[in-house]
mmCIF file of C-alpha atoms and ligand atoms in Angstrom:
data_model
loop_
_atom_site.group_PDB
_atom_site.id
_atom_site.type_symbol
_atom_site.label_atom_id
_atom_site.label_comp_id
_atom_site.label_asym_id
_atom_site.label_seq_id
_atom_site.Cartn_x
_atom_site.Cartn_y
_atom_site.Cartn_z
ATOM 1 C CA UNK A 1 -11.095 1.214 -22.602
ATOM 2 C CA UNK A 2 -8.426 -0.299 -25.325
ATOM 3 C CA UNK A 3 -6.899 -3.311 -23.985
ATOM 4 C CA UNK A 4 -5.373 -4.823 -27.479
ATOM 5 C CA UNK A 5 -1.787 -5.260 -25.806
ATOM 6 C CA UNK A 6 0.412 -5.881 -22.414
ATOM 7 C CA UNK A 7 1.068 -2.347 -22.395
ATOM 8 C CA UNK A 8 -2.497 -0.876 -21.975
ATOM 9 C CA UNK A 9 -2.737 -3.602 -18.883
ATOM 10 C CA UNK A 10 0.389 -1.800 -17.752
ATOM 11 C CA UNK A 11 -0.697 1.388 -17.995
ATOM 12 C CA UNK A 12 -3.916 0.592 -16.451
ATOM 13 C CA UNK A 13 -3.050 -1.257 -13.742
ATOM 14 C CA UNK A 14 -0.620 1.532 -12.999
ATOM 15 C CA UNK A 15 -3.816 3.959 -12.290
ATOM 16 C CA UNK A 16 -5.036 0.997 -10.047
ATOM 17 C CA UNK A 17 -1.985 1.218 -8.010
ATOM 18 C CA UNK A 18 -1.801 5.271 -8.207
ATOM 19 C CA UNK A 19 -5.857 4.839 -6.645
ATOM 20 C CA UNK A 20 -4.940 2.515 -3.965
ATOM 21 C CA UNK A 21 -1.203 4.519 -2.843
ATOM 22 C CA UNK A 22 -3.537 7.811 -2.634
ATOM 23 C CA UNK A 23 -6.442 6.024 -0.846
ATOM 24 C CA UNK A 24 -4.107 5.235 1.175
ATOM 25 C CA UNK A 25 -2.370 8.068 2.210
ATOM 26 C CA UNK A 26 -6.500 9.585 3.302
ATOM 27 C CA UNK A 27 -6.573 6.085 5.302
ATOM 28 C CA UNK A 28 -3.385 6.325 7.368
ATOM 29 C CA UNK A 29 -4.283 9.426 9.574
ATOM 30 C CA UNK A 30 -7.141 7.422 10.917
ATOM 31 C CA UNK A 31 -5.117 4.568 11.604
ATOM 32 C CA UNK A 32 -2.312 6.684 13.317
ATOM 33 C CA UNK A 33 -4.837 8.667 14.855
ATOM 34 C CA UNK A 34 -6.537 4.969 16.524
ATOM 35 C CA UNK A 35 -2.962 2.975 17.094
ATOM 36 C CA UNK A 36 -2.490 2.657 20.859
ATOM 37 C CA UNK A 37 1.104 1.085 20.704
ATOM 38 C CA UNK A 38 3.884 3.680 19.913
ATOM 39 C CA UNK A 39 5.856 1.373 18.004
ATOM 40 C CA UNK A 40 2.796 0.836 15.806
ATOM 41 C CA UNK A 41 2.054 4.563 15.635
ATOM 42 C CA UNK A 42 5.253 5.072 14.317
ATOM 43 C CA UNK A 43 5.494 2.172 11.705
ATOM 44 C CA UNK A 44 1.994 3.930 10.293
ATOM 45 C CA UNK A 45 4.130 7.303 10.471
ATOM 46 C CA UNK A 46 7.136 6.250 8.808
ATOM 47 C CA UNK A 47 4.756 4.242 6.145
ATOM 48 C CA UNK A 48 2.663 6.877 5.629
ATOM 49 C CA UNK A 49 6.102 9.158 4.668
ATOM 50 C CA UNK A 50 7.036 6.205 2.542
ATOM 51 C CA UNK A 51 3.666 6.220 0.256
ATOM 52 C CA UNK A 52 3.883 9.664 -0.253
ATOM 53 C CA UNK A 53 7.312 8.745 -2.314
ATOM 54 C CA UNK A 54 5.308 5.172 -3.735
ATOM 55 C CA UNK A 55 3.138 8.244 -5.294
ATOM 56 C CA UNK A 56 5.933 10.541 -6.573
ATOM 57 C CA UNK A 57 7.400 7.725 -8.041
ATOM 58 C CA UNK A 58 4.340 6.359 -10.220
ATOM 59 C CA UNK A 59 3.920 10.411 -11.491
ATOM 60 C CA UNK A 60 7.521 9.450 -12.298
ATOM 61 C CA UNK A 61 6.625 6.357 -14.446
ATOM 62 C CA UNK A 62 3.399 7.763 -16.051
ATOM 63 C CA UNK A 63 5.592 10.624 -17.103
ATOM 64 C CA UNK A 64 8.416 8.350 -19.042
ATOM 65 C CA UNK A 65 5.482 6.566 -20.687
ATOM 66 C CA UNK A 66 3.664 10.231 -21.699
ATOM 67 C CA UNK A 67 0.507 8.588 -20.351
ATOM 68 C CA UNK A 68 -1.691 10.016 -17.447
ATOM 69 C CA UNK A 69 -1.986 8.705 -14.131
ATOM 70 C CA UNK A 70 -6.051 9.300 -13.470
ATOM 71 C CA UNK A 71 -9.056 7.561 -14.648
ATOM 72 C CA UNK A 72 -9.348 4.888 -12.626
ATOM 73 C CA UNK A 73 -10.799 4.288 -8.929
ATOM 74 C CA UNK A 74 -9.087 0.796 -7.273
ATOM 75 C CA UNK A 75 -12.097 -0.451 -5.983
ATOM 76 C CA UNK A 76 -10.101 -3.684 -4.574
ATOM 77 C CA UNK A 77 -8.231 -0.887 -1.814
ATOM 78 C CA UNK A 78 -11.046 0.687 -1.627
ATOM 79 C CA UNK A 79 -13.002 -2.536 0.048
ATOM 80 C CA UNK A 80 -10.294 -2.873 2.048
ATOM 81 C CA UNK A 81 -9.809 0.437 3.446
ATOM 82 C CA UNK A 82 -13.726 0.326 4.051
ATOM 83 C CA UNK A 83 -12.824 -3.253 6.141
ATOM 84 C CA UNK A 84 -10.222 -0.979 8.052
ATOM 85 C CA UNK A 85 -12.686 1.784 8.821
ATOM 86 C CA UNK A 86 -15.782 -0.678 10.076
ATOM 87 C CA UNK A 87 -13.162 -2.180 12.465
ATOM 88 C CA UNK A 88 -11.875 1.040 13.508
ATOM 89 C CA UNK A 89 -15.619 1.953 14.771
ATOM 90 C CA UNK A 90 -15.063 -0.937 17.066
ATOM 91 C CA UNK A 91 -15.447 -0.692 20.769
ATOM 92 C CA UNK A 92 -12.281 -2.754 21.337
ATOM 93 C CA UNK A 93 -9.475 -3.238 23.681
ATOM 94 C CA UNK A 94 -6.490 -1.366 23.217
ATOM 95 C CA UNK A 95 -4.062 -4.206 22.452
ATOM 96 C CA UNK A 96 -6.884 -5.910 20.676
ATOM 97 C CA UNK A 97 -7.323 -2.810 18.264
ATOM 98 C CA UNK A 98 -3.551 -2.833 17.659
ATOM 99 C CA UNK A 99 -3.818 -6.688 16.520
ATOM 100 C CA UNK A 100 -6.743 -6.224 14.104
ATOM 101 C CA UNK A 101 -5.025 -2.706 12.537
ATOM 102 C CA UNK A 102 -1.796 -4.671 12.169
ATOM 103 C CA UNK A 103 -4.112 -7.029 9.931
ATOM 104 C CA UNK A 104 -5.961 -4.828 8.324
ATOM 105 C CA UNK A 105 -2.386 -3.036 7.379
ATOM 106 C CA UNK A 106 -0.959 -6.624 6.133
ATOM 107 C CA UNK A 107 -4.186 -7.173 3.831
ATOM 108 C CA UNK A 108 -3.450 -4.280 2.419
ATOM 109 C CA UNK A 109 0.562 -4.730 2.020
ATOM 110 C CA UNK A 110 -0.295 -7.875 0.405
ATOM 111 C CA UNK A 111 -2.449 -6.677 -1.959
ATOM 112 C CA UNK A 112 0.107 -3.874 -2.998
ATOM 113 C CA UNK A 113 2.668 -6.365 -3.406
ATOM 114 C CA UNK A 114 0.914 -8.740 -5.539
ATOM 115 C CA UNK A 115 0.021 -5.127 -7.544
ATOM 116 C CA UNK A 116 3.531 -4.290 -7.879
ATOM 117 C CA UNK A 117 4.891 -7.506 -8.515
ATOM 118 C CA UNK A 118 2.712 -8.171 -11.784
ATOM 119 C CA UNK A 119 3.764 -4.471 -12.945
ATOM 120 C CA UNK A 120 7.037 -5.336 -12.349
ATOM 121 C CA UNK A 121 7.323 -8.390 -14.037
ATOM 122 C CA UNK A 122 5.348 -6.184 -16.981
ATOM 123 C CA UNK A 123 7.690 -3.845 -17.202
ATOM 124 C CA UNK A 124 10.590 -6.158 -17.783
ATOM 125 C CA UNK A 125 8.775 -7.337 -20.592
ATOM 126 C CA UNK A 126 7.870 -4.529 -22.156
ATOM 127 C CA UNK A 127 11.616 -3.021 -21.238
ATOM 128 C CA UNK A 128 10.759 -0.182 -19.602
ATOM 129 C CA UNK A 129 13.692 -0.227 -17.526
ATOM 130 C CA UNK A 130 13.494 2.960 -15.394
ATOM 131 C CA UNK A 131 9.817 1.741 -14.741
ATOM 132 C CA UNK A 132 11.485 -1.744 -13.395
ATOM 133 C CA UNK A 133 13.548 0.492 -11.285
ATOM 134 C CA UNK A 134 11.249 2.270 -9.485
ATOM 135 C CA UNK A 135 8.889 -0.482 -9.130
ATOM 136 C CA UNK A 136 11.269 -2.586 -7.496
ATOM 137 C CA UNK A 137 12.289 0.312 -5.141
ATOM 138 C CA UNK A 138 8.618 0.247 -3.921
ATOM 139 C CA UNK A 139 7.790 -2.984 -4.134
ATOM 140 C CA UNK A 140 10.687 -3.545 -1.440
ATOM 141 C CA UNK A 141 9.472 -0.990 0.779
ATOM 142 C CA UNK A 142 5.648 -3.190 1.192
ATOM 143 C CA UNK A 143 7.488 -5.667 1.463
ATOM 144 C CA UNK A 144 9.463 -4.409 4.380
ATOM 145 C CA UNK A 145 6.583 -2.863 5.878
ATOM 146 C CA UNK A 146 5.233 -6.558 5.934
ATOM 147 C CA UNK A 147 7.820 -7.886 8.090
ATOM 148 C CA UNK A 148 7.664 -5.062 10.080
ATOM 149 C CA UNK A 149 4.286 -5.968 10.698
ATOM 150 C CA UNK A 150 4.544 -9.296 11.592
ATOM 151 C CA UNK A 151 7.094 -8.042 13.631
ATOM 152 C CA UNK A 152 5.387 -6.114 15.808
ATOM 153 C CA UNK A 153 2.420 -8.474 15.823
ATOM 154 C CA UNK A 154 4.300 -11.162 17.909
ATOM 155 C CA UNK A 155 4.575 -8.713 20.524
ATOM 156 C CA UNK A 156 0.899 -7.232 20.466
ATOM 157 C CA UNK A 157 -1.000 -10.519 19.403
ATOM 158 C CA UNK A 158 -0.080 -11.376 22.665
ATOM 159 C CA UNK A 159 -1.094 -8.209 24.475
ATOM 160 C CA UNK A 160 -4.409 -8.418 22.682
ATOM 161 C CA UNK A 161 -5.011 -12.306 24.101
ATOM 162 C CA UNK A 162 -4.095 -10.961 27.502
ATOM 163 C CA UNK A 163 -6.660 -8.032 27.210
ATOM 164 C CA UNK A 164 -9.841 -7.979 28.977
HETATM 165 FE FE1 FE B 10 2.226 1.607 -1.146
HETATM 166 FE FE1 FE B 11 2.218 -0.035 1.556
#
């Protein structure tokens, strides 16, 4: 792998965050699938629409910048997704499931926005302005998702310490 400039980091941590968005999109099912709360099941839902456009719009990028989107396995969502799965084989509580899913969701929307931010920021260097563009358009959506989950945490943390 050639990484003589700020470009080729670009590019390649571009394929990291084309990895994780598709990882993702084979982890969400699961998590829909295991969500008790409705409101929850329908934040994953809504998300899960969301990434699907996160996706289109990287094939969007890697298409202005004539370079291809595979090659690389994100091995940092991957970990995380493997967290989400152990916990998921839990016995656990309803409402205490919910609390640990909306963590495991938030580990991963932080890690996707400190992914995007740094490509961001890269491609306003590098003045790749449609690539800015997009970026920002998804890097809003985690971050919404985010609050969202913290949102619905205040109500289910507290379901969860009630459980049992
Ligand atoms: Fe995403
Ligand atoms: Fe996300």
């Amino acid at each position: 792998m050639e990484m003589s400039s700020l470009r080729d980091l670009f590019v390649e941590e571009l394929k990291d965050l084309y990895s994780a968005e598709n990882q993702i999109i084979k982890a969400l099912p699961k998590m829909i699938k295991t969500a008790s709360s409705r409101e929850l099941k329908a934040g994953f839902e809504q998300h899960l629409q969301e990434t699907k456009g996160q996706v289109q719009r990287l094939e969007k990028i890697f298409e202005g910048l004539e370079e291809s989107p595979r090659g690389k396995k994100c091995k940092g969502m991957e970990g995380l997704l493997a967290d989400g799965k152990e916990l998921m084989e839990e016995d656990a509580e309803p409402e205490v499931m919910d609390a640990g899913l909306i963590s495991a969701a938030q580990h991963v929307e932080h890690y996707e926005i400190a992914g995007y931010g740094c490509v961001r920021t890269y491609a306003e260097l590098l003045g790749e302005k449609e690539a800015v563009r997009l970026l920002e358009q998804t890097l809003n959506e985690e971050k919404a998702t985010d609050q969202k989950l913290t949102q619905l945490a205040q109500k289910i943390n507290i379901e969860a310490e009630e459980a049992a």
